[in-house]
Coordinates of C-alpha atoms in Angstrom, one line a residue:
X16 CA 70.5 11.3 -37.3
X17 CA 73.9 10.6 -38.7
X18 CA 76.6 12.7 -40.2
X19 CA 79.8 11.0 -41.5
X20 CA 83.2 12.3 -42.5
X21 CA 85.0 11.3 -45.7
X22 CA 88.7 11.1 -45.0
X23 CA 91.7 11.5 -47.3
X24 CA 92.7 7.9 -48.0
X25 CA 96.2 6.5 -48.1
X26 CA 96.4 5.3 -51.7
X27 CA 100.0 4.2 -51.5
X28 CA 102.5 3.3 -48.8
X29 CA 104.5 6.5 -49.4
X30 CA 101.6 8.9 -49.6
X31 CA 101.4 11.5 -46.8
X32 CA 99.0 13.9 -48.4
X33 CA 96.6 13.9 -51.4
X34 CA 95.4 16.4 -53.9
X35 CA 91.7 16.7 -54.9
X36 CA 91.6 16.4 -58.7
X37 CA 87.8 16.8 -58.9
X38 CA 84.6 16.1 -57.0
X39 CA 82.4 13.8 -59.0
X40 CA 79.5 14.7 -56.7
X41 CA 78.3 18.2 -55.7
X42 CA 76.9 19.3 -52.4
X43 CA 73.3 18.1 -52.0
X44 CA 73.8 15.2 -54.5
X45 CA 72.5 11.8 -53.5
X46 CA 75.3 9.2 -53.0
X47 CA 75.1 5.4 -52.8
X48 CA 77.4 3.2 -50.9
X49 CA 80.4 2.2 -53.1
X50 CA 79.8 5.1 -55.5
X51 CA 82.7 7.4 -56.6
X52 CA 82.5 10.8 -55.0
X53 CA 85.9 12.3 -55.5
X54 CA 89.1 11.8 -57.6
X55 CA 92.3 12.0 -55.6
X56 CA 95.9 12.5 -56.8
X57 CA 98.3 10.5 -54.7
X58 CA 102.0 10.7 -55.1
X59 CA 101.8 8.3 -58.0
X60 CA 98.4 8.2 -59.6
X61 CA 94.9 9.5 -59.8
X62 CA 92.3 7.3 -58.2
X63 CA 88.5 7.2 -57.8
X64 CA 87.6 7.2 -54.1
X65 CA 84.2 5.7 -53.3
X66 CA 82.1 6.4 -50.2
X67 CA 81.4 3.9 -47.5
X68 CA 78.1 5.6 -46.7
X69 CA 74.8 6.1 -48.3
X70 CA 73.2 9.5 -48.1
X71 CA 73.8 13.1 -49.4
X72 CA 77.1 14.9 -49.9
X73 CA 76.4 17.7 -47.4
X74 CA 79.6 19.8 -47.4
X75 CA 83.0 19.8 -49.2
X76 CA 85.9 20.7 -46.9
X77 CA 88.7 20.4 -49.3
X78 CA 87.9 21.9 -52.8
X79 CA 89.3 20.6 -56.1
X80 CA 92.9 21.7 -56.5
X81 CA 93.6 21.7 -52.8
X82 CA 95.6 19.2 -50.8
X83 CA 95.0 17.6 -47.4
X84 CA 97.0 15.2 -45.2
X85 CA 96.2 11.5 -45.2
X86 CA 93.5 10.8 -42.6
X87 CA 92.1 14.3 -42.5
X88 CA 88.4 15.0 -43.3
X89 CA 87.7 16.2 -46.8
X90 CA 83.9 16.2 -46.8
X91 CA 80.7 15.4 -44.8
X92 CA 78.0 13.0 -45.8
X93 CA 74.5 13.2 -44.2
X94 CA 72.2 10.3 -44.2
X95 CA 69.1 12.4 -44.8
X96 CA 68.5 15.7 -46.7
X97 CA 67.3 17.2 -43.4
X98 CA 70.8 16.8 -41.9
X99 CA 72.6 18.7 -44.7
X100 CA 72.3 22.1 -43.0
X101 CA 73.4 20.5 -39.7
X102 CA 76.4 19.1 -41.4
X103 CA 77.3 22.5 -42.8
X104 CA 77.0 24.0 -39.3
X105 CA 79.3 21.3 -38.0
X106 CA 81.8 22.1 -40.8
X107 CA 81.6 25.8 -40.1
X108 CA 82.2 25.3 -36.4
X109 CA 85.5 23.5 -37.1
X110 CA 84.4 19.9 -37.7
X111 CA 83.4 19.1 -34.1
X112 CA 81.7 16.0 -35.4
X113 CA 85.0 14.2 -35.3
X114 CA 85.5 14.9 -31.6
X115 CA 83.9 12.6 -29.1
X116 CA 81.5 14.5 -26.8
X117 CA 79.1 13.7 -24.0
X118 CA 76.5 16.1 -25.3
X119 CA 73.0 14.5 -25.9
X120 CA 72.8 16.4 -29.2
X121 CA 71.9 13.7 -31.7
X122 CA 74.3 14.9 -34.4
X123 CA 77.3 15.2 -32.0
X124 CA 76.5 11.8 -30.5
X125 CA 76.3 10.1 -33.8
X126 CA 79.4 11.8 -35.1
X127 CA 81.4 10.8 -32.0
X128 CA 80.6 7.2 -32.7
X129 CA 82.0 7.5 -36.2
X130 CA 85.5 6.1 -36.5
X131 CA 88.2 7.5 -38.8
X132 CA 87.6 6.1 -42.3
X133 CA 90.6 4.4 -43.8
X134 CA 91.2 3.9 -47.5
X135 CA 89.4 0.6 -47.3
X136 CA 86.4 2.2 -45.7
X137 CA 86.1 5.1 -48.0
X138 CA 86.0 2.8 -51.0
X139 CA 84.6 -0.5 -52.1
X140 CA 85.7 -3.0 -54.7
X141 CA 84.7 -2.6 -58.3
X142 CA 82.1 -5.2 -59.2
X143 CA 81.1 -7.0 -62.4
X144 CA 78.3 -5.1 -64.3
X145 CA 79.2 -1.8 -62.6
X146 CA 79.1 1.3 -64.8
X147 CA 82.8 2.3 -65.3
X148 CA 83.1 6.0 -66.2
X149 CA 86.2 8.3 -66.3
X150 CA 85.9 11.3 -64.0
X151 CA 86.1 13.7 -67.0
X152 CA 83.3 11.8 -68.8
X153 CA 81.1 11.8 -65.7
X154 CA 81.5 15.6 -65.3
X155 CA 80.9 16.2 -69.0
X156 CA 77.7 14.0 -68.9
X157 CA 76.4 16.0 -66.0
X158 CA 77.0 19.3 -67.9
X159 CA 75.5 18.0 -71.2
X160 CA 72.6 16.1 -69.4
X161 CA 73.6 12.8 -71.0
X162 CA 72.3 9.6 -69.5
X163 CA 75.4 7.4 -68.9
X164 CA 73.4 4.2 -68.8
X165 CA 72.6 4.6 -72.5
X166 CA 76.3 4.6 -73.5
X167 CA 78.6 1.8 -74.5
X168 CA 82.1 2.7 -73.5
X169 CA 84.9 2.7 -76.1
X170 CA 87.7 2.6 -73.5
X171 CA 89.5 -0.5 -72.1
X172 CA 87.2 -2.7 -70.1
X173 CA 84.3 -0.9 -71.6
X174 CA 85.0 2.3 -69.7
X175 CA 83.0 5.3 -70.8
X176 CA 85.4 8.1 -71.7
X177 CA 84.7 11.8 -72.5
X178 CA 84.7 11.1 -76.3
X179 CA 81.7 8.8 -75.9
X180 CA 79.7 11.5 -74.1
X181 CA 80.6 14.1 -76.7
X182 CA 79.7 11.8 -79.6
X183 CA 76.3 11.0 -78.2
X184 CA 75.7 14.7 -77.4
X185 CA 76.8 15.9 -80.8
X186 CA 75.2 13.2 -83.0
X187 CA 72.3 12.1 -80.8
X188 CA 73.1 8.5 -81.1
X189 CA 75.1 5.8 -79.3
X190 CA 78.8 5.7 -80.3
X191 CA 80.2 2.4 -81.5
X192 CA 82.8 0.8 -79.4
X193 CA 86.4 1.3 -80.6
X194 CA 88.7 -1.7 -80.8
X195 CA 91.3 -1.8 -78.1
X196 CA 94.3 -4.0 -77.4
X197 CA 93.6 -6.4 -74.6
X198 CA 94.9 -4.7 -71.4
X199 CA 96.7 -6.4 -68.5
X200 CA 94.3 -8.1 -66.1
X201 CA 93.1 -5.8 -63.3
X202 CA 92.8 -7.3 -59.9
X203 CA 89.6 -6.5 -58.0
X204 CA 90.6 -7.4 -54.5
X205 CA 92.3 -4.2 -53.5
X206 CA 90.3 -2.1 -50.9
X207 CA 90.5 1.0 -53.0
X208 CA 90.4 0.0 -56.6
X209 CA 91.5 2.4 -59.2
X210 CA 89.2 2.9 -62.2
X211 CA 89.7 0.7 -65.3
X212 CA 92.4 2.0 -67.7
X213 CA 91.2 4.6 -70.2
X214 CA 92.6 5.7 -73.6
X215 CA 94.4 8.9 -72.9
X216 CA 92.7 12.0 -74.4
X217 CA 94.3 13.4 -77.5
X218 CA 95.0 16.7 -75.8
X219 CA 98.2 16.5 -73.7
X220 CA 98.2 17.2 -70.0
X221 CA 98.6 20.9 -69.5
X222 CA 101.9 22.0 -68.1
X223 CA 102.2 25.1 -66.0
X224 CA 104.1 27.6 -68.2
X225 CA 107.3 29.0 -66.6
X226 CA 107.1 32.7 -66.1
X227 CA 110.3 34.6 -65.3
X228 CA 110.2 35.8 -61.7
X229 CA 107.4 33.5 -60.7
X230 CA 107.6 30.6 -58.3
X231 CA 105.5 27.6 -59.5
X232 CA 104.5 25.1 -56.7
X233 CA 105.7 21.5 -57.1
X234 CA 103.1 19.0 -58.2
X235 CA 102.3 16.0 -56.0
X236 CA 104.4 13.8 -58.3
X237 CA 107.3 16.2 -58.1
X238 CA 107.1 16.3 -54.3
X239 CA 107.2 12.5 -54.2
X240 CA 110.3 12.6 -56.3
X241 CA 111.9 15.1 -54.0
X242 CA 111.2 12.9 -50.9
X243 CA 112.6 9.8 -52.6
X244 CA 115.8 11.6 -53.8
X245 CA 116.5 13.0 -50.4
X246 CA 116.0 9.5 -48.9
X247 CA 118.8 8.2 -51.2
X248 CA 121.4 10.6 -49.9
X249 CA 122.2 8.3 -46.9
X250 CA 122.8 5.3 -49.2
X251 CA 126.5 4.7 -50.1
X252 CA 126.6 4.0 -53.8
X253 CA 129.2 3.3 -56.6
X254 CA 128.9 3.3 -60.3
X255 CA 130.4 1.1 -63.0
X256 CA 130.2 1.8 -66.8
X257 CA 130.3 -0.6 -69.8
X258 CA 130.2 -0.3 -73.6
X259 CA 127.9 -2.8 -75.3
X260 CA 127.7 -3.5 -79.1
X261 CA 124.1 -3.6 -80.2
X262 CA 124.2 -4.6 -83.9
X263 CA 122.6 -8.0 -83.1
X264 CA 120.0 -6.5 -80.9
X265 CA 119.2 -3.7 -83.4
X266 CA 118.8 -6.4 -86.2
X267 CA 116.4 -8.4 -84.0
X268 CA 114.4 -5.3 -83.1
X269 CA 113.9 -4.5 -86.8
X270 CA 112.7 -8.1 -87.4
X271 CA 110.1 -8.2 -84.7
X272 CA 109.1 -4.5 -84.3
X273 CA 106.1 -5.0 -86.6
X274 CA 104.8 -7.5 -84.1
X275 CA 104.5 -4.8 -81.5
X276 CA 107.8 -5.5 -79.7
X277 CA 109.4 -2.4 -78.2
X278 CA 113.1 -1.8 -77.5
X279 CA 112.2 -1.0 -73.9
X280 CA 110.8 -4.6 -73.5
X281 CA 113.9 -6.1 -75.2
X282 CA 116.2 -4.3 -72.8
X283 CA 114.1 -5.2 -69.8
X284 CA 114.0 -8.8 -70.9
X285 CA 117.8 -8.9 -71.4
X286 CA 118.4 -7.4 -68.0
X287 CA 115.9 -9.7 -66.3
X288 CA 117.4 -12.8 -67.9
X289 CA 120.9 -11.7 -66.8
X290 CA 119.7 -11.1 -63.3
X291 CA 118.8 -14.8 -63.1
X292 CA 122.6 -15.5 -62.9
X293 CA 123.2 -12.5 -60.5
X294 CA 120.5 -12.6 -57.7
X295 CA 122.5 -10.2 -55.6
X296 CA 121.9 -7.4 -58.2
X297 CA 118.2 -8.1 -57.8
X298 CA 118.4 -7.9 -54.0
X299 CA 118.0 -4.9 -51.6
X300 CA 119.3 -3.9 -48.2
X301 CA 117.3 -4.0 -45.0
X302 CA 118.3 -3.6 -41.3
X303 CA 117.9 -7.4 -41.0
X304 CA 120.2 -8.2 -43.9
X305 CA 120.1 -8.8 -47.6
X306 CA 116.6 -9.2 -49.0
X307 CA 116.7 -11.7 -52.0
X308 CA 113.5 -11.1 -53.9
X309 CA 111.7 -14.2 -55.3
X310 CA 110.6 -12.3 -58.5
X311 CA 112.5 -10.3 -61.0
X312 CA 110.4 -7.2 -61.5
X313 CA 111.9 -4.5 -63.8
X314 CA 110.9 -0.9 -63.1
X315 CA 111.4 1.5 -66.0
X316 CA 111.4 5.2 -65.4
X317 CA 108.8 7.2 -67.4
X318 CA 108.7 11.0 -67.3
X319 CA 105.2 12.5 -66.7
X320 CA 104.0 15.3 -68.9
X321 CA 103.0 17.5 -65.9
X322 CA 106.2 17.0 -64.0
X323 CA 107.8 14.2 -62.0
X324 CA 108.3 10.6 -63.0
X325 CA 106.9 7.2 -62.3
X326 CA 108.4 3.7 -62.7
X327 CA 105.9 1.2 -64.1
X328 CA 106.9 -2.4 -63.4
X329 CA 107.3 -5.3 -65.8
X330 CA 106.6 -8.1 -63.3
X331 CA 108.4 -11.4 -63.8
X332 CA 110.1 -10.0 -66.8
X333 CA 112.5 -13.0 -67.0
X334 CA 109.6 -15.5 -67.4
X335 CA 107.2 -13.6 -69.6
X336 CA 107.6 -13.8 -73.4
X337 CA 108.8 -10.7 -75.3
X338 CA 105.5 -10.2 -77.1
X339 CA 103.4 -10.3 -73.9
X340 CA 106.0 -8.1 -72.2
X341 CA 105.7 -5.5 -75.0
X342 CA 101.9 -5.5 -74.8
X343 CA 102.1 -5.1 -71.0
X344 CA 104.6 -2.2 -71.4
X345 CA 102.4 -0.4 -73.8
X346 CA 99.4 -0.7 -71.4
X347 CA 101.5 0.4 -68.4
X348 CA 102.8 3.5 -70.2
X349 CA 99.3 4.6 -71.4
X350 CA 97.9 4.2 -67.9
X351 CA 100.9 5.8 -66.2
X352 CA 100.5 8.9 -68.2
X353 CA 96.7 8.9 -67.5
X354 CA 97.6 8.4 -63.8
X355 CA 95.6 5.2 -63.6
X356 CA 98.2 2.7 -62.4
X357 CA 97.5 0.5 -59.5
X358 CA 100.0 0.6 -56.6
X359 CA 101.5 -2.8 -57.3
X360 CA 102.1 -1.7 -60.9
X361 CA 104.6 1.0 -59.8
X362 CA 106.0 0.0 -56.4
X363 CA 106.9 -3.7 -56.8
X364 CA 110.1 -3.2 -58.8
X365 CA 113.3 -5.0 -57.8
X366 CA 115.7 -3.5 -60.4
X367 CA 115.3 -0.2 -62.4
X368 CA 116.1 0.9 -65.9
X369 CA 116.5 4.5 -66.8
X370 CA 116.9 5.1 -70.6
X371 CA 117.8 8.5 -72.0
X372 CA 119.1 7.1 -75.3
X373 CA 116.1 8.5 -77.2
X374 CA 117.4 12.0 -76.4
X375 CA 120.8 11.3 -77.8
X376 CA 122.5 11.1 -74.4
X377 CA 125.8 9.2 -74.5
X378 CA 126.0 8.4 -70.8
X379 CA 124.6 9.6 -67.4
X380 CA 124.4 8.6 -63.7
X381 CA 121.1 7.4 -62.4
X382 CA 120.0 7.9 -58.8
X383 CA 119.3 4.7 -56.9
X384 CA 115.6 4.4 -56.0
X385 CA 114.8 3.7 -52.3
X386 CA 114.3 0.0 -51.6
X387 CA 116.3 -1.3 -54.5
X388 CA 119.9 -2.4 -54.9
X389 CA 120.6 -1.3 -58.4
X390 CA 119.6 1.0 -61.3
X391 CA 120.9 0.8 -64.9
X392 CA 121.3 4.0 -66.9
X393 CA 121.2 3.4 -70.7
X394 CA 122.6 5.8 -73.3
X395 CA 122.1 6.1 -77.0
X396 CA 123.3 3.5 -79.5
X397 CA 125.6 5.2 -82.0
X398 CA 127.9 4.0 -84.8
X399 CA 131.5 3.8 -83.6
X400 CA 134.8 3.0 -85.4
X401 CA 136.2 0.0 -83.6
X402 CA 139.1 -2.5 -84.0
X403 CA 137.7 -5.9 -85.1
X404 CA 139.1 -9.3 -84.0
X405 CA 140.9 -9.7 -87.3
X406 CA 143.0 -6.6 -86.8
X407 CA 141.0 -4.3 -89.1
X408 CA 138.7 -1.4 -88.4
X409 CA 135.0 -1.6 -88.6
X410 CA 131.9 0.4 -87.7
X411 CA 129.7 -1.0 -84.9
X412 CA 126.6 0.3 -83.1
X413 CA 127.5 0.7 -79.5
X414 CA 125.7 2.0 -76.4
X415 CA 127.1 3.0 -73.0
X416 CA 125.4 1.7 -69.8
X417 CA 126.2 2.8 -66.3
X418 CA 125.0 0.9 -63.2
X419 CA 124.5 2.5 -59.8
X420 CA 124.5 0.1 -56.9
X421 CA 124.0 0.0 -53.1
X422 CA 127.6 -0.5 -51.8
X423 CA 126.3 -1.9 -48.5
X424 CA 125.4 -5.2 -50.2
X425 CA 126.9 -5.0 -53.7
X426 CA 130.5 -4.6 -54.6
X427 CA 132.3 -3.5 -57.7
X428 CA 133.2 -7.1 -58.9
X429 CA 129.5 -8.1 -58.6
X430 CA 128.3 -5.2 -60.8
X431 CA 131.1 -5.7 -63.3
X432 CA 130.3 -9.4 -63.7
X433 CA 126.6 -8.6 -64.2
X434 CA 127.4 -6.0 -66.9
X435 CA 129.8 -8.4 -68.6
X436 CA 127.1 -11.1 -68.8
X437 CA 124.5 -8.6 -70.0
X438 CA 126.9 -7.5 -72.8
X439 CA 127.6 -11.1 -73.8
X440 CA 123.8 -11.8 -74.0
X441 CA 123.1 -8.7 -76.1
X442 CA 126.1 -9.1 -78.4
X443 CA 126.2 -12.8 -79.0
X444 CA 122.7 -14.2 -78.4
X445 CA 120.0 -11.6 -78.7
X446 CA 117.7 -14.1 -80.4
X447 CA 117.3 -16.0 -77.1
X448 CA 115.2 -13.0 -75.9
X449 CA 112.4 -14.2 -78.2
X450 CA 112.3 -17.8 -76.8

């Protein structure tokens, strides 16, 4: 007989604990090797966690909505139905199955042979032809008794989403697939592969209402932000501001906006191209010295609806054309807000942008993210009365930017030179961003 523990996986390098979003399987359900059994919220995203074992979900230790440290047991899987009650007894006795013992009892002996399951052991890679279903759709299908194999998913990569299940249940026929923009390629080599991106549901993520006199616990995302912000306190930083005229950039944006280009992508592209001339601003500090990164990956801060923030990364932003960059950005934001980003899509940044211009903010100081050398805060572009080169007065669109840099490796002159070149590019040659 064999009883196995399912452990809380480490879904990112900074994750110390995970929150159970939902259990896809219920106690007593049959599970196949590589099948999703639980959805876990890490400090950055929601991910499907697949079992390494075949058998029956015998007992759930950590219920939906609860948290557990990485590496701790969250459930038991029994290889046979006859062992389900035994697994429950083991759980009720304090999880003795995880402790080696010399007892000849078959369950204890088998359990002692079981090694802690890492993230790569809990999960398996997604494969071609595998049914890809969102956790919400899977739960809804179970409630409505809908056979998922009869559905054709309307989500990206053919993923079955809740709307597909509802459509079949309400109309009694298979829903037609909805056209979607081609998403960024999803690698399939990671040990724990997140589910394919899905179209966010029309209903916004519920936010816990603030009640006077009540203490609302921080979300996993918010706790991750707290840890990162505390980690930055020990870094000596300085800030440099600059005013940039954006008339040319605004004109370009109006010309190509209809082709799907976003202002975020234009700004990221402008920063990335300027960083080619200033590799020190794209570098980071380490105990061994200055780390000069081989790629220019621009992180852009995105606020989450349910608290916290995440920084999707536009990788190789200097080399990718503006149209592809904009499509990638749209896909990243959709999947970030659906908590479906892969780790490399939010933790590989080398330089960060934080834009509050859409809120009408004139200027602000951004906090340097751990592991990076600089972050650029961008304010709103506003009409300003300025003195023109011919000695007259004119009205120009201007925005204020403010860079925060790690003073251990970057000095004031370096940051000022970078901002000067960034302003020159935006003011005199914005058309080059489309080349």
